[in-house]
Coordinates of C-alpha atoms in Angstrom, one line a residue:
Chain A
M124 CA -66.0 15.5 72.6
S125 CA -69.0 14.1 70.6
Q126 CA -67.9 13.3 67.0
E127 CA -64.3 12.6 68.1
A128 CA -65.7 10.3 70.8
I129 CA -67.8 8.5 68.2
D130 CA -64.6 8.0 66.0
Q131 CA -62.7 6.7 69.0
F132 CA -65.6 4.4 70.1
L133 CA -65.9 3.0 66.6
A134 CA -62.2 2.4 66.4
W135 CA -62.3 0.7 69.8
L136 CA -65.3 -1.5 68.7
Q137 CA -63.6 -2.5 65.4
A138 CA -60.5 -3.6 67.3
D139 CA -62.5 -6.4 68.8
K140 CA -65.1 -8.3 66.8
D141 CA -66.9 -9.6 69.9
R142 CA -67.5 -6.0 71.1
L143 CA -68.8 -5.1 67.7
L144 CA -71.2 -8.1 67.7
L145 CA -72.3 -7.2 71.3
V146 CA -73.5 -3.7 70.4
G147 CA -75.0 -4.7 67.0
G148 CA -78.5 -5.1 68.4
L149 CA -78.5 -2.5 71.1
P150 CA -81.1 0.3 71.1
L151 CA -79.5 3.7 70.7
D152 CA -79.9 4.9 74.3
E153 CA -78.3 1.6 75.6
L154 CA -75.5 2.0 73.0
A155 CA -74.7 5.5 74.2
A156 CA -74.8 4.3 77.8
Y157 CA -72.5 1.4 77.0
A158 CA -70.1 3.8 75.2
A159 CA -70.2 6.2 78.2
A160 CA -69.4 3.3 80.6
H161 CA -66.2 2.7 78.6
G162 CA -65.3 6.4 78.5
F163 CA -66.7 7.5 75.1
V164 CA -69.1 10.3 75.8
F165 CA -71.6 11.2 73.1
T166 CA -75.4 11.6 72.8
V167 CA -77.9 9.6 70.9
E168 CA -78.6 12.7 68.7
E169 CA -74.9 13.0 67.9
L170 CA -74.8 9.4 66.8
K171 CA -77.9 9.8 64.7
A172 CA -76.4 13.0 63.1
R173 CA -73.4 10.9 62.0
Q174 CA -75.8 8.3 60.5
A175 CA -77.8 11.1 58.8
L176 CA -74.5 12.4 57.3
V177 CA -73.8 8.9 55.9
H178 CA -77.3 9.0 54.2
L179 CA -76.5 12.4 52.9
V180 CA -73.1 11.5 51.5
E181 CA -74.4 8.3 50.0
G182 CA -77.5 9.9 48.5
T183 CA -79.9 7.4 50.2
Chain B
M94 CA -117.3 20.2 49.1
L95 CA -119.3 18.5 51.9
Q96 CA -122.4 18.8 49.8
S97 CA -120.6 16.9 47.0
L98 CA -119.3 14.3 49.4
A99 CA -122.9 13.7 50.7
S100 CA -124.0 13.0 47.1
L101 CA -121.5 10.2 46.6
D102 CA -122.4 6.5 47.0
G103 CA -120.6 4.5 49.6
H104 CA -118.3 2.7 47.1
T105 CA -117.1 5.9 45.6
L106 CA -116.6 7.6 49.0
I107 CA -114.5 4.7 50.1
L108 CA -112.5 4.9 46.9
L109 CA -112.0 8.6 47.4
C110 CA -110.9 8.3 51.0
L111 CA -108.6 5.4 50.2
S112 CA -106.9 7.2 47.3
L113 CA -106.5 10.5 49.2
G114 CA -105.1 8.5 52.2
I115 CA -102.5 6.7 49.9
A116 CA -101.5 10.0 48.3
L117 CA -101.0 11.7 51.6
A118 CA -99.1 8.6 52.9
F119 CA -96.8 9.0 49.8
E120 CA -96.0 12.5 51.0
F121 CA -95.6 11.4 54.6
V122 CA -93.1 8.7 53.5
N123 CA -91.4 11.2 51.3
G124 CA -91.0 13.5 54.3
F125 CA -89.4 10.9 56.6
H126 CA -87.3 9.4 53.7
D127 CA -85.7 12.8 53.2
T128 CA -85.4 14.1 56.9
A129 CA -81.8 12.9 57.3
N130 CA -80.7 14.9 54.2
A131 CA -82.5 18.0 55.2
V132 CA -81.1 18.2 58.8
A133 CA -77.9 16.2 58.7
T134 CA -75.5 19.1 58.2
V135 CA -77.0 21.5 60.7
I136 CA -77.2 18.9 63.4
Y137 CA -73.8 17.3 62.6
T138 CA -72.1 20.7 62.7
K139 CA -73.9 21.6 65.9
A140 CA -75.3 24.7 64.2
L141 CA -78.7 23.7 65.8
R142 CA -79.8 21.1 68.3
A143 CA -81.4 18.1 66.8
G144 CA -84.9 18.8 68.2
T145 CA -84.9 22.4 67.0
A146 CA -83.5 21.5 63.6
V147 CA -86.1 18.8 63.0
V148 CA -89.0 21.0 64.1
L149 CA -87.8 23.9 62.0
S150 CA -87.2 21.7 59.0
G151 CA -90.7 20.3 59.3
L152 CA -92.1 23.8 59.5
C153 CA -90.1 24.9 56.5
N154 CA -91.3 21.9 54.5
F155 CA -94.9 22.8 55.5
L156 CA -94.3 26.5 54.4
G157 CA -92.5 25.3 51.2
V158 CA -95.6 23.5 50.0
L159 CA -97.9 26.4 51.0
L160 CA -95.8 29.0 49.1
G161 CA -94.4 26.9 46.3
G162 CA -97.2 27.3 43.7
I163 CA -98.4 24.5 41.5
A164 CA -96.1 24.6 38.4
V165 CA -94.2 21.5 39.3
A166 CA -97.4 19.7 40.2
Y167 CA -98.8 20.2 36.7
S168 CA -95.5 19.4 35.1
I169 CA -95.9 15.9 36.7
V170 CA -99.6 15.6 35.7
H171 CA -98.8 16.6 32.0
L172 CA -96.4 13.7 31.6
L173 CA -99.5 11.8 30.7
P174 CA -100.9 12.5 27.3
V175 CA -103.9 14.6 27.0
D176 CA -106.1 11.7 25.8
L177 CA -105.5 9.9 29.1
L178 CA -106.0 13.1 31.1
V179 CA -109.4 13.8 29.6
S180 CA -110.6 10.2 30.3
V181 CA -109.7 10.4 34.0
N182 CA -113.3 10.4 35.1
S183 CA -113.8 6.9 33.8
N184 CA -112.8 3.5 35.1
L185 CA -109.7 3.8 33.0
G186 CA -108.9 7.1 34.8
L187 CA -109.4 5.4 38.2
A188 CA -107.2 2.5 37.2
M189 CA -104.6 5.1 36.2
V190 CA -104.8 6.9 39.5
F191 CA -104.6 3.8 41.6
S192 CA -101.8 2.3 39.6
L193 CA -99.7 5.5 40.1
L194 CA -100.5 5.6 43.8
V195 CA -99.9 2.0 44.6
S196 CA -96.7 1.7 42.6
A197 CA -95.2 4.9 44.0
I198 CA -96.0 4.1 47.6
L199 CA -94.9 0.5 47.4
W200 CA -91.6 1.3 45.9
N201 CA -90.9 4.3 48.1
F202 CA -91.8 2.5 51.3
G203 CA -90.2 -0.8 50.2
T204 CA -86.8 0.8 49.4
W205 CA -86.9 2.8 52.7
Y206 CA -87.6 -0.4 54.6
L207 CA -84.9 -2.4 52.9
G208 CA -82.4 0.5 53.1
L209 CA -82.0 0.8 49.4
P210 CA -81.2 4.1 47.7
A211 CA -84.3 5.5 46.0
S212 CA -85.6 8.7 44.7
S213 CA -89.3 9.5 45.1
S214 CA -89.2 11.7 42.0
H215 CA -87.8 8.9 39.8
T216 CA -90.4 6.5 41.4
L217 CA -93.4 8.8 40.7
I218 CA -92.2 9.7 37.2
G219 CA -91.4 6.0 36.4
A220 CA -94.9 5.0 37.5
I221 CA -96.5 7.7 35.4
L222 CA -94.5 6.7 32.3
G223 CA -95.3 3.0 32.9
V224 CA -99.1 3.8 33.1
G225 CA -98.9 5.9 30.0
L226 CA -97.1 3.2 28.0
A227 CA -99.4 0.5 29.3
N228 CA -102.4 2.5 28.2
A229 CA -100.9 2.9 24.7
V230 CA -100.4 -0.9 24.5
R231 CA -104.0 -1.5 25.8
E232 CA -105.4 1.0 23.2
G233 CA -103.3 -0.5 20.4
L234 CA -101.5 2.8 19.9
P235 CA -97.8 3.3 19.1
A236 CA -95.6 3.6 22.3
G237 CA -94.9 7.2 21.3
A238 CA -98.5 8.1 21.9
G239 CA -98.6 6.8 25.4
V240 CA -96.6 9.5 27.1
N241 CA -96.2 13.3 26.5
W242 CA -92.6 12.8 25.4
H243 CA -92.0 16.5 25.0
K244 CA -92.7 16.9 28.8
A245 CA -90.9 13.7 29.6
V246 CA -87.7 14.9 28.0
E247 CA -88.0 18.2 29.8
V248 CA -88.5 16.4 33.2
G249 CA -85.8 13.8 32.4
L250 CA -83.3 16.5 31.6
S251 CA -84.2 18.4 34.8
L252 CA -83.6 15.2 36.9
F253 CA -80.3 14.5 35.0
I254 CA -78.8 17.9 34.9
S255 CA -79.7 19.1 38.4
P256 CA -77.2 16.8 40.3
I257 CA -74.5 17.8 37.8
I258 CA -75.2 21.5 38.6
G259 CA -75.2 20.7 42.3
F260 CA -71.8 18.9 42.0
V261 CA -70.1 21.6 39.9
L262 CA -71.4 24.7 41.7
A263 CA -70.9 23.3 45.2
G264 CA -67.3 22.4 44.3
G265 CA -66.8 25.9 42.8
L266 CA -68.4 27.6 45.8
L267 CA -66.1 25.7 48.2
L268 CA -63.0 26.7 46.2
A269 CA -64.2 30.3 46.4
L270 CA -64.8 30.0 50.1
Q271 CA -61.3 28.6 50.6
R272 CA -59.8 31.6 48.9
L273 CA -62.0 34.1 50.7
L274 CA -62.3 32.7 54.2
K275 CA -58.8 32.0 55.5
N276 CA -59.9 30.9 59.0
P277 CA -58.7 27.2 59.0
A278 CA -61.4 26.3 61.6
L279 CA -64.0 26.8 58.9
H280 CA -62.4 24.1 56.7
R281 CA -62.2 21.4 59.3
P282 CA -64.9 19.0 60.5
P283 CA -66.5 20.1 63.8
Q284 CA -64.4 19.5 66.9
G285 CA -65.7 19.1 70.4
D286 CA -69.1 20.4 71.5
A287 CA -68.6 24.0 70.3
P288 CA -71.0 25.4 67.6
P289 CA -69.6 26.8 64.4
P290 CA -68.3 30.4 64.3
P291 CA -71.3 32.8 64.3
A292 CA -71.4 33.9 60.7
M293 CA -70.8 30.3 59.4
R294 CA -73.5 29.1 61.9
A295 CA -76.0 31.6 60.4
A296 CA -75.1 30.5 56.9
L297 CA -75.5 26.8 57.8
I298 CA -78.9 27.4 59.6
L299 CA -80.3 29.7 56.8
S300 CA -79.2 27.4 54.0
G301 CA -80.4 24.3 55.8
L302 CA -83.8 25.9 56.3
G303 CA -83.7 27.0 52.7
V304 CA -83.1 23.4 51.6
S305 CA -86.2 22.3 53.6
L306 CA -88.3 25.1 52.1
A307 CA -87.2 24.2 48.6
H308 CA -87.7 20.5 49.3
G309 CA -91.3 21.2 50.6
S310 CA -92.0 23.2 47.5
N311 CA -90.7 20.7 44.9
D312 CA -91.6 17.4 46.6
G313 CA -94.9 18.7 48.0
Q314 CA -96.1 19.6 44.6
K315 CA -95.7 16.1 43.4
G316 CA -98.3 15.1 46.0
V317 CA -100.5 18.0 45.0
G318 CA -100.4 16.8 41.4
L319 CA -101.4 13.3 42.5
I320 CA -104.3 14.5 44.6
M321 CA -105.6 16.7 41.8
L322 CA -105.7 13.7 39.5
I323 CA -107.7 11.8 42.2
L324 CA -110.2 14.6 42.8
I325 CA -110.7 15.2 39.1
G326 CA -111.2 11.5 38.5
I327 CA -113.7 10.9 41.4
L328 CA -115.4 14.3 41.7
P329 CA -115.2 15.8 38.2
G330 CA -118.2 18.0 38.6
V331 CA -116.5 19.8 41.5
Y332 CA -112.8 19.7 40.7
S333 CA -112.4 19.4 36.9
L334 CA -112.2 23.2 36.8
D335 CA -111.3 26.0 39.2
A336 CA -114.7 27.2 40.4
D337 CA -113.1 30.2 42.2
L338 CA -111.5 31.6 39.0
P339 CA -112.3 35.3 39.0
S340 CA -114.7 36.5 36.2
R341 CA -111.9 38.6 34.7
E342 CA -109.7 35.5 34.1
T343 CA -112.7 33.6 32.8
A344 CA -113.2 36.3 30.2
A345 CA -109.4 36.0 29.4
V346 CA -109.9 32.3 28.7
R347 CA -112.7 33.0 26.3
Q348 CA -110.6 35.6 24.5
A349 CA -107.7 33.2 24.3
A350 CA -110.0 30.6 22.7
A351 CA -111.3 33.2 20.2
R352 CA -107.6 34.0 19.3
F353 CA -107.0 30.3 18.7
T354 CA -110.1 30.0 16.5
D355 CA -108.6 32.8 14.3
Y356 CA -105.2 31.3 14.4
F357 CA -106.4 27.8 13.3
D358 CA -108.6 29.3 10.6
A359 CA -105.7 31.4 9.3
H360 CA -103.4 28.3 9.3
R361 CA -105.9 25.8 7.8
L362 CA -103.7 25.3 4.7
E363 CA -100.5 24.7 6.7
I364 CA -102.4 22.2 8.9
D365 CA -103.6 20.3 5.9
K366 CA -100.0 20.3 4.5
A367 CA -98.6 19.1 7.8
Y368 CA -101.1 16.2 7.9
A369 CA -100.3 15.3 4.2
K370 CA -96.5 15.4 5.0
G371 CA -97.0 13.4 8.1
T372 CA -95.6 16.1 10.4
I373 CA -98.9 15.8 12.3
R374 CA -100.0 12.3 12.5
E375 CA -103.5 11.0 12.7
L376 CA -103.9 8.6 15.6
P377 CA -106.0 5.5 15.3
E378 CA -109.6 5.6 16.6
K379 CA -109.7 4.7 20.2
S380 CA -112.3 2.9 22.2
S381 CA -112.1 4.6 25.6
A382 CA -110.4 8.0 25.3
V383 CA -111.5 11.2 23.8
N384 CA -109.9 12.0 20.5
C385 CA -108.0 15.3 20.6
D386 CA -106.4 16.3 17.3
V387 CA -105.5 19.5 15.4
H388 CA -108.5 19.0 13.1
G389 CA -110.9 19.3 16.0
A390 CA -109.2 22.4 17.5
V391 CA -111.6 24.9 16.0
A392 CA -114.7 23.0 17.2
A393 CA -113.2 22.7 20.7
S394 CA -112.3 26.4 20.6
E395 CA -115.8 27.4 19.6
A396 CA -117.4 25.1 22.2
I397 CA -115.2 26.9 24.9
Q398 CA -116.4 30.3 23.7
H399 CA -120.0 29.2 23.6
Q400 CA -119.9 27.8 27.2
L401 CA -118.2 30.8 28.6
A402 CA -120.6 33.2 26.9
L403 CA -123.5 31.4 28.6
Y404 CA -122.0 31.7 32.1
E405 CA -120.3 34.6 33.8
S406 CA -118.0 32.4 35.9
I407 CA -116.9 28.8 36.2
A408 CA -118.9 28.5 39.4
A409 CA -122.1 29.2 37.5
I410 CA -121.5 26.3 35.0
P411 CA -123.5 23.3 36.0
A412 CA -121.4 20.5 37.4
G413 CA -122.4 18.2 34.5
E414 CA -121.1 20.5 31.9
R415 CA -117.7 21.4 33.5
W416 CA -116.2 18.1 32.4
E417 CA -116.9 18.9 28.7
L418 CA -115.4 22.4 29.1
R419 CA -112.3 20.9 30.6
T420 CA -112.0 18.3 27.8
D421 CA -112.3 21.1 25.2
I422 CA -109.7 23.3 27.0
L423 CA -107.2 20.4 27.2
C424 CA -107.8 19.3 23.6
L425 CA -107.4 22.9 22.3
D426 CA -104.3 23.3 24.3
D427 CA -102.8 20.1 22.9
A428 CA -103.6 21.2 19.4
A429 CA -102.0 24.6 20.1
R430 CA -98.9 22.8 21.5
I431 CA -98.6 20.9 18.2
M432 CA -98.9 24.1 16.2
Q433 CA -96.4 25.8 18.5
G434 CA -93.9 23.2 17.6
L435 CA -94.5 23.7 13.9
S436 CA -94.1 27.4 13.9
G437 CA -90.8 28.7 12.8
N438 CA -91.3 32.1 14.2
A439 CA -90.0 32.7 17.8
A440 CA -92.4 35.6 18.5
E441 CA -95.4 33.5 17.4
R442 CA -94.3 30.6 19.5
S443 CA -94.0 32.9 22.5
E444 CA -97.5 34.3 21.8
I445 CA -99.0 30.8 21.6
E446 CA -97.3 29.9 24.8
Q447 CA -98.9 32.8 26.6
L448 CA -102.3 32.1 25.2
R449 CA -102.0 28.4 26.2
Q450 CA -101.1 29.5 29.8
T451 CA -104.2 31.7 29.9
L452 CA -106.3 28.9 28.4
R453 CA -105.1 26.3 30.9
R454 CA -105.7 28.5 33.9
P455 CA -109.1 27.0 34.9
T456 CA -107.6 23.5 34.7
E457 CA -104.3 24.0 36.5
Y458 CA -105.1 24.8 40.1
A459 CA -105.2 23.3 43.6
P460 CA -107.8 24.0 46.3
S461 CA -106.2 25.4 49.5
W462 CA -107.3 22.4 51.6
V463 CA -105.3 20.1 49.2
I464 CA -102.2 22.2 49.6
M465 CA -102.7 22.4 53.4
A466 CA -103.2 18.6 53.7
V467 CA -100.0 17.9 51.7
S468 CA -98.1 20.5 53.7
L469 CA -99.1 18.7 56.9
A470 CA -98.3 15.2 55.6
L471 CA -94.8 16.3 54.4
G472 CA -94.1 18.5 57.5
V473 CA -95.2 15.8 60.0
G474 CA -93.3 13.1 57.9
T475 CA -90.2 15.2 58.2
M476 CA -90.5 15.5 61.9
V477 CA -91.2 11.8 62.4
G478 CA -88.2 10.8 60.1
W479 CA -85.6 11.9 62.6
K480 CA -87.0 9.5 65.2
R481 CA -86.9 6.7 62.6
I482 CA -83.2 7.0 61.7
V483 CA -81.6 3.6 62.3
V484 CA -77.9 3.7 63.2
T485 CA -75.8 1.0 61.6
I486 CA -72.5 0.8 63.4
G487 CA -69.9 0.0 60.8
E488 CA -66.9 1.2 58.9
K489 CA -68.8 3.8 56.8
I490 CA -70.1 5.7 59.7
G491 CA -66.7 6.1 61.2
K492 CA -65.1 7.5 58.0
T493 CA -67.7 10.1 57.1
K494 CA -66.6 13.7 57.9
L495 CA -67.8 17.1 56.7
S496 CA -66.3 20.6 57.3
Y497 CA -68.5 23.6 58.0
A498 CA -67.6 25.2 54.6
Q499 CA -68.3 21.9 52.7
G500 CA -71.7 21.7 54.4
A501 CA -72.6 25.3 53.8
S502 CA -71.5 25.1 50.1
A503 CA -73.6 22.0 49.4
Q504 CA -76.7 23.5 51.2
I505 CA -76.5 26.9 49.5
V506 CA -76.1 25.3 46.1
A507 CA -78.9 22.8 46.7
M508 CA -81.2 25.5 48.0
A509 CA -80.6 27.6 44.9
T510 CA -80.8 24.7 42.4
I511 CA -84.1 23.3 43.8
G512 CA -85.5 26.9 44.1
L513 CA -84.6 27.5 40.4
A514 CA -86.3 24.3 39.4
D515 CA -89.4 25.4 41.4
G516 CA -89.4 28.7 39.5
L517 CA -89.1 26.8 36.1
G518 CA -91.9 24.4 37.2
L519 CA -89.6 21.4 36.9
P520 CA -89.3 18.4 39.3
V521 CA -85.9 17.5 40.7
S522 CA -84.6 14.8 43.1
T523 CA -83.8 16.9 46.1
T524 CA -81.8 14.0 47.6
H525 CA -79.7 13.8 44.4
V526 CA -79.1 17.6 44.2
L527 CA -78.0 17.8 47.9
S528 CA -75.9 14.6 47.8
S529 CA -74.1 15.6 44.6
G530 CA -73.5 19.0 46.2
V531 CA -71.8 17.3 49.1
A532 CA -69.8 15.1 46.7
G533 CA -68.8 18.2 44.7
A534 CA -67.6 20.0 47.9
M535 CA -65.7 16.9 49.0
A536 CA -64.1 16.5 45.5
A537 CA -63.1 20.2 45.5
H538 CA -61.5 19.7 49.0
K539 CA -59.6 16.8 47.5
S540 CA -61.4 14.4 49.9
G541 CA -62.0 12.2 46.9
L542 CA -65.0 11.5 44.6
Q543 CA -67.8 9.9 46.5
M544 CA -68.5 6.8 44.4
R545 CA -71.3 5.9 46.7
T546 CA -73.2 9.0 45.7
L547 CA -72.7 8.3 42.0
R548 CA -73.9 4.7 42.6
S549 CA -77.0 5.9 44.3
I550 CA -77.8 8.4 41.5
A551 CA -77.1 5.7 38.9
M552 CA -79.4 3.3 40.8
A553 CA -82.3 5.7 40.5
W554 CA -81.9 5.7 36.7
V555 CA -81.2 2.0 36.1
F556 CA -83.1 0.5 38.9
T557 CA -85.9 2.7 40.4
L558 CA -87.1 4.2 37.1
P559 CA -87.6 0.9 35.2
A560 CA -88.9 -0.8 38.4
A561 CA -91.5 1.9 38.9
M562 CA -92.4 1.8 35.2
L563 CA -93.0 -1.9 35.4
L564 CA -95.0 -1.6 38.6
G565 CA -97.1 1.2 37.2
A566 CA -97.8 -0.7 34.0
G567 CA -98.4 -4.0 35.8
F568 CA -100.9 -2.4 38.3
F569 CA -102.6 -0.5 35.4
F570 CA -103.2 -3.8 33.5
L571 CA -104.4 -5.4 36.7
F572 CA -106.8 -2.6 37.7
T573 CA -108.2 -2.1 34.2
A574 CA -109.1 -5.7 34.2
W575 CA -110.6 -5.5 37.7
L576 CA -112.4 -2.1 37.7

């Protein structure tokens, strides 16, 4: 599911500020594992690709 | 080269290694600064796996520097006025080189560390303009004499227009693709783990690699230009002229100088009139730089012919005399540039341009080891950059989407625009071209105008350019007082 799973995971995080704070400092592999444990399956590379796209769109 | 290194004293050797290290670090930082842009589309669309995309992008950056030529490199170098370029083997020249390097790397690395939008092209060009202007202030010259404004306007226009071209053409290409390609899957963001349809996948991969190739060519040459300034400044006897220039081309340089002697002799009256009218201005006498003016053109031209008549090739010229020949070539070229601007005849201007290119040939070159070192720094920097991407979980990351067709449109246009700039010898901001291409494709798809892209591009002009100019000027004053 990858990118859709990232969307769903972000929506799930944003629904609860405590969850968002909890993952704020996690290394990427732990973040992906945390997401997988809650049913959102994506890889670290897919998450980085989404961040790279943000850089591309923002021109940074 | 090793022989010349052995003849250096310890202090100069340290200076050389330090400055080469900083210049290569600038390229390395440039590589990892831009990785995300180069590979974002192909990885996000699953056209390629991340590891494969990053390695291929690094290789294409490497090849881009190797195959890109040196026209952009010398476009950057010639932002500085010829008076400063011919004094580059002095302490003033060393202060110039170090100011450029330190300001460029500090700003590039600092903005990356702080997550601020920046453009390495604006940084480097700002630092060069700052150093040129600071030198004019230091010499008591008018600000207009501190920078080669003709070149600065050319480079400024290139930086300004290229994102607009990217925006308009990528939007236009997307609209064309929407009419031609009716498969709705091509106009949606990627879904699931499936790769794009085969033809679109090929287009995404090839254009993505093309962007990396063009990036390597344009951005790599900025580093090549910097390194040539360093080498000419620290080892003028070895690097001030291309010792490998074939005898045939050396003879062509001599012939070009002879043609200029005839030209300046034939236009003596017009030159005197231009001085009298103020069209050509006399510059005040300077303390540290060589005086290059139109009055001295014939003497410089005759000196070039005399030197090249004595020796069959550049390699045969003793190291101590090469610097004078380089100075004469640059002074004559600058005088010819002024005359080219005065000429009202297009055919004559074109002929002068061709003669100038021939004349400058021994001074505009880069040894293969320099190109190889920059290629490696940029290539490795690109590969490392992917590992250094820091994910910031937040609202923005959740809203960003890109369809296959939008990604391909932006990449194809960016590849063509940067490639065209390479061909014209003009520097562009690869990040700005690619991002404005994405913005154009999004606007055409009615996904809205990306204000964040506009803000980043505006920041480079109103923030990075002045900041780099101030840093360049500040370090120049500091280093001239210190060296």
